[in-house]
């Protein structure tokens, strides 16, 4: 599907609590859904977690699941899709920060 192809092209994802809509989106995501999202993010180079100032563990597990899924997705792409030319890693930056409010 087209949305899968679009997700696969993403290089930067922000798990962001800055707006109510973003926060609800990430709050509603299960760890399995985060892992499956990560599996599709085979070209991910940067991941940012923008946490609420007073909730330092907000969505930390989702971030970890995305990273683990990303690794699994790249491994799967190399093994099953014949993409041996794919480099061993693409994720270069993981940033944790807090909202300004």
mmCIF file of N, CA and C in Angstrom:
data_model
loop_
_atom_site.group_PDB
_atom_site.id
_atom_site.type_symbol
_atom_site.label_atom_id
_atom_site.label_comp_id
_atom_site.label_asym_id
_atom_site.label_seq_id
_atom_site.Cartn_x
_atom_site.Cartn_y
_atom_site.Cartn_z
ATOM 1 N N UNK A 1 0.812 -1.208 0.000
ATOM 2 C CA UNK A 1 0.000 0.000 0.000
ATOM 3 C C UNK A 1 0.852 1.268 0.000
ATOM 4 N N UNK A 2 0.248 2.326 -0.426
ATOM 5 C CA UNK A 2 0.971 3.586 -0.552
ATOM 6 C C UNK A 2 1.469 4.113 0.788
ATOM 7 N N UNK A 3 0.688 3.936 1.871
ATOM 8 C CA UNK A 3 1.132 4.450 3.172
ATOM 9 C C UNK A 3 2.353 3.690 3.679
ATOM 10 N N UNK A 4 2.472 2.401 3.358
ATOM 11 C CA UNK A 4 3.655 1.632 3.762
ATOM 12 C C UNK A 4 4.883 2.159 3.041
ATOM 13 N N UNK A 5 4.747 2.427 1.746
ATOM 14 C CA UNK A 5 5.867 2.972 0.982
ATOM 15 C C UNK A 5 6.284 4.330 1.528
ATOM 16 N N UNK A 6 5.313 5.143 1.917
ATOM 17 C CA UNK A 6 5.628 6.462 2.476
ATOM 18 C C UNK A 6 6.364 6.328 3.801
ATOM 19 N N UNK A 7 5.925 5.408 4.645
ATOM 20 C CA UNK A 7 6.585 5.196 5.941
ATOM 21 C C UNK A 7 8.016 4.725 5.723
ATOM 22 N N UNK A 8 8.222 3.846 4.749
ATOM 23 C CA UNK A 8 9.560 3.317 4.500
ATOM 24 C C UNK A 8 10.540 4.399 4.065
ATOM 25 N N UNK A 9 10.048 5.492 3.518
ATOM 26 C CA UNK A 9 10.921 6.576 3.070
ATOM 27 C C UNK A 9 11.271 7.566 4.180
ATOM 28 N N UNK A 10 10.586 7.492 5.301
ATOM 29 C CA UNK A 10 10.829 8.431 6.400
ATOM 30 C C UNK A 10 12.232 8.245 6.966
ATOM 31 N N UNK A 11 12.918 9.346 7.178
ATOM 32 C CA UNK A 11 14.253 9.289 7.771
ATOM 33 C C UNK A 11 14.270 9.859 9.188
ATOM 34 N N UNK A 12 13.257 10.633 9.552
ATOM 35 C CA UNK A 12 13.217 11.219 10.892
ATOM 36 C C UNK A 12 11.805 11.104 11.453
ATOM 37 N N UNK A 13 11.706 10.616 12.668
ATOM 38 C CA UNK A 13 10.418 10.512 13.350
ATOM 39 C C UNK A 13 10.537 11.225 14.692
ATOM 40 N N UNK A 14 9.519 12.008 15.019
ATOM 41 C CA UNK A 14 9.462 12.678 16.317
ATOM 42 C C UNK A 14 8.264 12.151 17.091
ATOM 43 N N UNK A 15 8.530 11.573 18.233
ATOM 44 C CA UNK A 15 7.482 11.182 19.176
ATOM 45 C C UNK A 15 7.311 12.404 20.059
ATOM 46 N N UNK A 16 6.264 13.159 19.787
ATOM 47 C CA UNK A 16 6.184 14.518 20.317
ATOM 48 C C UNK A 16 4.936 14.715 21.176
ATOM 49 N N UNK A 17 5.120 15.281 22.333
ATOM 50 C CA UNK A 17 3.999 15.556 23.238
ATOM 51 C C UNK A 17 3.605 17.029 23.229
ATOM 52 N N UNK A 18 4.120 17.787 22.282
ATOM 53 C CA UNK A 18 3.905 19.238 22.269
ATOM 54 C C UNK A 18 2.460 19.647 22.047
ATOM 55 N N UNK A 19 1.727 18.883 21.248
ATOM 56 C CA UNK A 19 0.320 19.211 21.019
ATOM 57 C C UNK A 19 -0.549 18.086 21.564
ATOM 58 N N UNK A 20 -1.777 18.413 21.871
ATOM 59 C CA UNK A 20 -2.708 17.419 22.413
ATOM 60 C C UNK A 20 -2.944 16.282 21.421
ATOM 61 N N UNK A 21 -3.087 16.618 20.133
ATOM 62 C CA UNK A 21 -3.311 15.586 19.117
ATOM 63 C C UNK A 21 -2.126 14.632 19.017
ATOM 64 N N UNK A 22 -0.921 15.189 18.990
ATOM 65 C CA UNK A 22 0.271 14.337 18.928
ATOM 66 C C UNK A 22 0.371 13.463 20.169
ATOM 67 N N UNK A 23 0.135 14.065 21.300
ATOM 68 C CA UNK A 23 0.231 13.305 22.552
ATOM 69 C C UNK A 23 -0.785 12.164 22.580
ATOM 70 N N UNK A 24 -2.010 12.425 22.158
ATOM 71 C CA UNK A 24 -3.032 11.378 22.112
ATOM 72 C C UNK A 24 -2.634 10.265 21.154
ATOM 73 N N UNK A 25 -2.097 10.647 19.997
ATOM 74 C CA UNK A 25 -1.673 9.655 19.011
ATOM 75 C C UNK A 25 -0.653 8.697 19.618
ATOM 76 N N UNK A 26 0.388 9.253 20.229
ATOM 77 C CA UNK A 26 1.451 8.411 20.787
ATOM 78 C C UNK A 26 0.994 7.683 22.042
ATOM 79 N N UNK A 27 0.152 8.311 22.861
ATOM 80 C CA UNK A 27 -0.374 7.645 24.058
ATOM 81 C C UNK A 27 -1.204 6.416 23.702
ATOM 82 N N UNK A 28 -1.901 6.465 22.575
ATOM 83 C CA UNK A 28 -2.784 5.359 22.200
ATOM 84 C C UNK A 28 -2.043 4.209 21.519
ATOM 85 N N UNK A 29 -0.791 4.417 21.147
ATOM 86 C CA UNK A 29 -0.032 3.384 20.444
ATOM 87 C C UNK A 29 0.492 2.339 21.430
ATOM 88 N N UNK A 30 0.214 1.071 21.132
ATOM 89 C CA UNK A 30 0.734 -0.010 21.975
ATOM 90 C C UNK A 30 2.203 -0.242 21.645
ATOM 91 N N UNK A 31 2.889 -0.963 22.512
ATOM 92 C CA UNK A 31 4.296 -1.265 22.238
ATOM 93 C C UNK A 31 4.429 -2.139 20.993
ATOM 94 N N UNK A 32 3.479 -3.034 20.765
ATOM 95 C CA UNK A 32 3.515 -3.870 19.551
ATOM 96 C C UNK A 32 3.325 -3.015 18.301
ATOM 97 N N UNK A 33 2.424 -2.048 18.360
ATOM 98 C CA UNK A 33 2.233 -1.143 17.223
ATOM 99 C C UNK A 33 3.493 -0.314 16.978
ATOM 100 N N UNK A 34 4.149 0.121 18.047
ATOM 101 C CA UNK A 34 5.393 0.879 17.904
ATOM 102 C C UNK A 34 6.477 0.009 17.270
ATOM 103 N N UNK A 35 6.564 -1.248 17.683
ATOM 104 C CA UNK A 35 7.539 -2.177 17.104
ATOM 105 C C UNK A 35 7.258 -2.368 15.613
ATOM 106 N N UNK A 36 5.992 -2.580 15.260
ATOM 107 C CA UNK A 36 5.623 -2.782 13.854
ATOM 108 C C UNK A 36 5.897 -1.523 13.026
ATOM 109 N N UNK A 37 5.664 -0.352 13.602
ATOM 110 C CA UNK A 37 6.003 0.895 12.919
ATOM 111 C C UNK A 37 7.503 0.948 12.673
ATOM 112 N N UNK A 38 8.281 0.628 13.703
ATOM 113 C CA UNK A 38 9.732 0.616 13.561
ATOM 114 C C UNK A 38 10.201 -0.325 12.467
ATOM 115 N N UNK A 39 9.559 -1.477 12.329
ATOM 116 C CA UNK A 39 9.928 -2.434 11.276
ATOM 117 C C UNK A 39 9.778 -1.830 9.889
ATOM 118 N N UNK A 40 8.819 -0.938 9.734
ATOM 119 C CA UNK A 40 8.595 -0.299 8.434
ATOM 120 C C UNK A 40 9.556 0.859 8.187
ATOM 121 N N UNK A 41 10.155 1.381 9.252
ATOM 122 C CA UNK A 41 11.038 2.548 9.144
ATOM 123 C C UNK A 41 12.474 2.117 8.843
ATOM 124 N N UNK A 42 12.674 1.426 7.726
ATOM 125 C CA UNK A 42 13.992 0.862 7.418
ATOM 126 C C UNK A 42 15.022 1.919 7.041
ATOM 127 N N UNK A 43 14.593 3.121 6.704
ATOM 128 C CA UNK A 43 15.526 4.198 6.343
ATOM 129 C C UNK A 43 15.669 5.254 7.433
ATOM 130 N N UNK A 44 15.216 4.940 8.624
ATOM 131 C CA UNK A 44 15.261 5.885 9.740
ATOM 132 C C UNK A 44 16.702 6.255 10.082
ATOM 133 N N UNK A 45 16.976 7.553 10.149
ATOM 134 C CA UNK A 45 18.304 8.019 10.550
ATOM 135 C C UNK A 45 18.267 8.795 11.863
ATOM 136 N N UNK A 46 17.095 9.335 12.222
ATOM 137 C CA UNK A 46 16.993 10.137 13.444
ATOM 138 C C UNK A 46 15.638 9.910 14.108
ATOM 139 N N UNK A 47 15.676 9.819 15.420
ATOM 140 C CA UNK A 47 14.469 9.634 16.221
ATOM 141 C C UNK A 47 14.526 10.619 17.379
ATOM 142 N N UNK A 48 13.478 11.408 17.520
ATOM 143 C CA UNK A 48 13.415 12.404 18.587
ATOM 144 C C UNK A 48 12.235 12.096 19.494
ATOM 145 N N UNK A 49 12.479 12.130 20.784
ATOM 146 C CA UNK A 49 11.426 11.962 21.780
ATOM 147 C C UNK A 49 11.286 13.283 22.526
ATOM 148 N N UNK A 50 10.149 13.951 22.332
ATOM 149 C CA UNK A 50 9.875 15.228 22.995
ATOM 150 C C UNK A 50 8.882 14.942 24.111
ATOM 151 N N UNK A 51 9.396 14.864 25.327
ATOM 152 C CA UNK A 51 8.588 14.480 26.480
ATOM 153 C C UNK A 51 8.045 15.701 27.216
ATOM 154 N N UNK A 52 6.914 15.510 27.907
ATOM 155 C CA UNK A 52 6.436 16.579 28.783
ATOM 156 C C UNK A 52 7.490 16.847 29.866
ATOM 157 N N UNK A 53 7.616 18.076 30.246
ATOM 158 C CA UNK A 53 8.652 18.473 31.211
ATOM 159 C C UNK A 53 8.623 17.652 32.501
ATOM 160 N N UNK A 54 7.442 17.291 32.979
ATOM 161 C CA UNK A 54 7.338 16.601 34.266
ATOM 162 C C UNK A 54 7.016 15.114 34.138
ATOM 163 N N UNK A 55 7.162 14.565 32.937
ATOM 164 C CA UNK A 55 6.920 13.133 32.722
ATOM 165 C C UNK A 55 8.085 12.550 31.932
ATOM 166 N N UNK A 56 9.201 12.378 32.576
ATOM 167 C CA UNK A 56 10.430 11.979 31.910
ATOM 168 C C UNK A 56 10.397 10.578 31.311
ATOM 169 N N UNK A 57 9.428 9.754 31.704
ATOM 170 C CA UNK A 57 9.365 8.415 31.116
ATOM 171 C C UNK A 57 8.274 8.307 30.045
ATOM 172 N N UNK A 58 7.616 9.432 29.721
ATOM 173 C CA UNK A 58 6.542 9.412 28.740
ATOM 174 C C UNK A 58 7.039 8.849 27.410
ATOM 175 N N UNK A 59 6.381 7.807 26.942
ATOM 176 C CA UNK A 59 6.621 7.168 25.644
ATOM 177 C C UNK A 59 8.040 6.617 25.468
ATOM 178 N N UNK A 60 8.771 6.483 26.530
ATOM 179 C CA UNK A 60 10.113 5.919 26.433
ATOM 180 C C UNK A 60 10.059 4.491 25.896
ATOM 181 N N UNK A 61 9.101 3.720 26.380
ATOM 182 C CA UNK A 61 8.963 2.334 25.904
ATOM 183 C C UNK A 61 8.617 2.304 24.418
ATOM 184 N N UNK A 62 7.769 3.207 23.964
ATOM 185 C CA UNK A 62 7.441 3.271 22.531
ATOM 186 C C UNK A 62 8.680 3.586 21.707
ATOM 187 N N UNK A 63 9.503 4.504 22.194
ATOM 188 C CA UNK A 63 10.727 4.840 21.483
ATOM 189 C C UNK A 63 11.636 3.621 21.371
ATOM 190 N N UNK A 64 11.787 2.891 22.465
ATOM 191 C CA UNK A 64 12.626 1.695 22.459
ATOM 192 C C UNK A 64 12.068 0.669 21.478
ATOM 193 N N UNK A 65 10.757 0.496 21.465
ATOM 194 C CA UNK A 65 10.129 -0.468 20.552
ATOM 195 C C UNK A 65 10.312 -0.059 19.093
ATOM 196 N N UNK A 66 10.275 1.230 18.805
ATOM 197 C CA UNK A 66 10.525 1.689 17.437
ATOM 198 C C UNK A 66 11.956 1.367 17.034
ATOM 199 N N UNK A 67 12.913 1.605 17.916
ATOM 200 C CA UNK A 67 14.315 1.293 17.615
ATOM 201 C C UNK A 67 14.491 -0.208 17.394
ATOM 202 N N UNK A 68 13.907 -1.017 18.270
ATOM 203 C CA UNK A 68 14.010 -2.469 18.121
ATOM 204 C C UNK A 68 13.332 -2.936 16.837
ATOM 205 N N UNK A 69 12.181 -2.363 16.518
ATOM 206 C CA UNK A 69 11.490 -2.704 15.281
ATOM 207 C C UNK A 69 12.283 -2.288 14.057
ATOM 208 N N UNK A 70 12.900 -1.124 14.122
ATOM 209 C CA UNK A 70 13.746 -0.639 13.026
ATOM 210 C C UNK A 70 14.869 -1.639 12.751
ATOM 211 N N UNK A 71 15.529 -2.099 13.795
ATOM 212 C CA UNK A 71 16.617 -3.076 13.629
ATOM 213 C C UNK A 71 16.086 -4.372 13.020
ATOM 214 N N UNK A 72 14.936 -4.826 13.496
ATOM 215 C CA UNK A 72 14.341 -6.056 12.967
ATOM 216 C C UNK A 72 13.934 -5.878 11.502
ATOM 217 N N UNK A 73 13.390 -4.729 11.161
ATOM 218 C CA UNK A 73 12.976 -4.460 9.787
ATOM 219 C C UNK A 73 14.144 -4.425 8.825
ATOM 220 N N UNK A 74 15.238 -3.822 9.238
ATOM 221 C CA UNK A 74 16.437 -3.790 8.389
ATOM 222 C C UNK A 74 17.014 -5.189 8.223
ATOM 223 N N UNK A 75 17.046 -5.940 9.309
ATOM 224 C CA UNK A 75 17.549 -7.315 9.244
ATOM 225 C C UNK A 75 16.688 -8.144 8.286
ATOM 226 N N UNK A 76 15.376 -7.998 8.417
ATOM 227 C CA UNK A 76 14.443 -8.727 7.555
ATOM 228 C C UNK A 76 14.616 -8.324 6.091
ATOM 229 N N UNK A 77 14.791 -7.042 5.836
ATOM 230 C CA UNK A 77 14.984 -6.572 4.461
ATOM 231 C C UNK A 77 16.242 -7.177 3.856
ATOM 232 N N UNK A 78 17.289 -7.279 4.639
ATOM 233 C CA UNK A 78 18.542 -7.869 4.152
ATOM 234 C C UNK A 78 18.392 -9.360 3.888
ATOM 235 N N UNK A 79 17.689 -10.054 4.770
ATOM 236 C CA UNK A 79 17.581 -11.507 4.675
ATOM 237 C C UNK A 79 16.547 -11.974 3.662
ATOM 238 N N UNK A 80 15.393 -11.352 3.630
ATOM 239 C CA UNK A 80 14.297 -11.889 2.822
ATOM 240 C C UNK A 80 14.047 -11.140 1.526
ATOM 241 N N UNK A 81 14.487 -9.937 1.429
ATOM 242 C CA UNK A 81 14.202 -9.165 0.226
ATOM 243 C C UNK A 81 15.432 -9.006 -0.651
ATOM 244 N N UNK A 82 16.499 -9.703 -0.303
ATOM 245 C CA UNK A 82 17.692 -9.670 -1.130
ATOM 246 C C UNK A 82 18.368 -8.319 -1.204
ATOM 247 N N UNK A 83 18.251 -7.537 -0.161
ATOM 248 C CA UNK A 83 18.875 -6.215 -0.170
ATOM 249 C C UNK A 83 20.205 -6.258 0.581
ATOM 250 N N UNK A 84 21.107 -7.109 0.087
ATOM 251 C CA UNK A 84 22.398 -7.253 0.744
ATOM 252 C C UNK A 84 23.224 -5.972 0.685
ATOM 253 N N UNK A 85 22.909 -5.104 -0.273
ATOM 254 C CA UNK A 85 23.644 -3.844 -0.390
ATOM 255 C C UNK A 85 23.285 -2.851 0.718
ATOM 256 N N UNK A 86 22.236 -3.137 1.473
ATOM 257 C CA UNK A 86 21.814 -2.243 2.556
ATOM 258 C C UNK A 86 22.889 -2.227 3.644
ATOM 259 N N UNK A 87 23.276 -1.050 4.056
ATOM 260 C CA UNK A 87 24.287 -0.954 5.110
ATOM 261 C C UNK A 87 23.750 -1.540 6.411
ATOM 262 N N UNK A 88 24.646 -1.874 7.322
ATOM 263 C CA UNK A 88 24.249 -2.542 8.563
ATOM 264 C C UNK A 88 23.435 -1.656 9.491
ATOM 265 N N UNK A 89 23.549 -0.381 9.367
ATOM 266 C CA UNK A 89 22.794 0.506 10.245
ATOM 267 C C UNK A 89 22.490 1.828 9.577
ATOM 268 N N UNK A 90 21.385 2.426 9.955
ATOM 269 C CA UNK A 90 21.062 3.745 9.410
ATOM 270 C C UNK A 90 20.751 4.742 10.518
ATOM 271 N N UNK A 91 20.313 4.256 11.674
ATOM 272 C CA UNK A 91 19.931 5.149 12.766
ATOM 273 C C UNK A 91 21.181 5.775 13.373
ATOM 274 N N UNK A 92 21.302 7.077 13.215
ATOM 275 C CA UNK A 92 22.491 7.791 13.673
ATOM 276 C C UNK A 92 22.241 8.639 14.914
ATOM 277 N N UNK A 93 21.005 9.121 15.073
ATOM 278 C CA UNK A 93 20.716 10.066 16.143
ATOM 279 C C UNK A 93 19.446 9.679 16.887
ATOM 280 N N UNK A 94 19.550 9.609 18.199
ATOM 281 C CA UNK A 94 18.388 9.468 19.070
ATOM 282 C C UNK A 94 18.471 10.622 20.059
ATOM 283 N N UNK A 95 17.470 11.490 20.022
ATOM 284 C CA UNK A 95 17.485 12.690 20.862
ATOM 285 C C UNK A 95 16.306 12.664 21.821
ATOM 286 N N UNK A 96 16.576 12.922 23.079
ATOM 287 C CA UNK A 96 15.529 13.063 24.092
ATOM 288 C C UNK A 96 15.528 14.506 24.552
ATOM 289 N N UNK A 97 14.359 15.116 24.521
ATOM 290 C CA UNK A 97 14.234 16.503 24.925
ATOM 291 C C UNK A 97 12.882 16.684 25.616
ATOM 292 N N UNK A 98 12.619 17.875 26.103
ATOM 293 C CA UNK A 98 11.335 18.144 26.757
ATOM 294 C C UNK A 98 10.627 19.293 26.057
ATOM 295 N N UNK A 99 9.313 19.353 26.260
ATOM 296 C CA UNK A 99 8.543 20.456 25.695
ATOM 297 C C UNK A 99 8.918 21.745 26.409
ATOM 298 N N UNK A 100 8.691 22.845 25.745
ATOM 299 C CA UNK A 100 9.030 24.138 26.343
ATOM 300 C C UNK A 100 7.945 24.628 27.293
ATOM 301 N N UNK A 101 6.791 23.979 27.284
ATOM 302 C CA UNK A 101 5.705 24.423 28.166
ATOM 303 C C UNK A 101 5.520 23.484 29.327
#
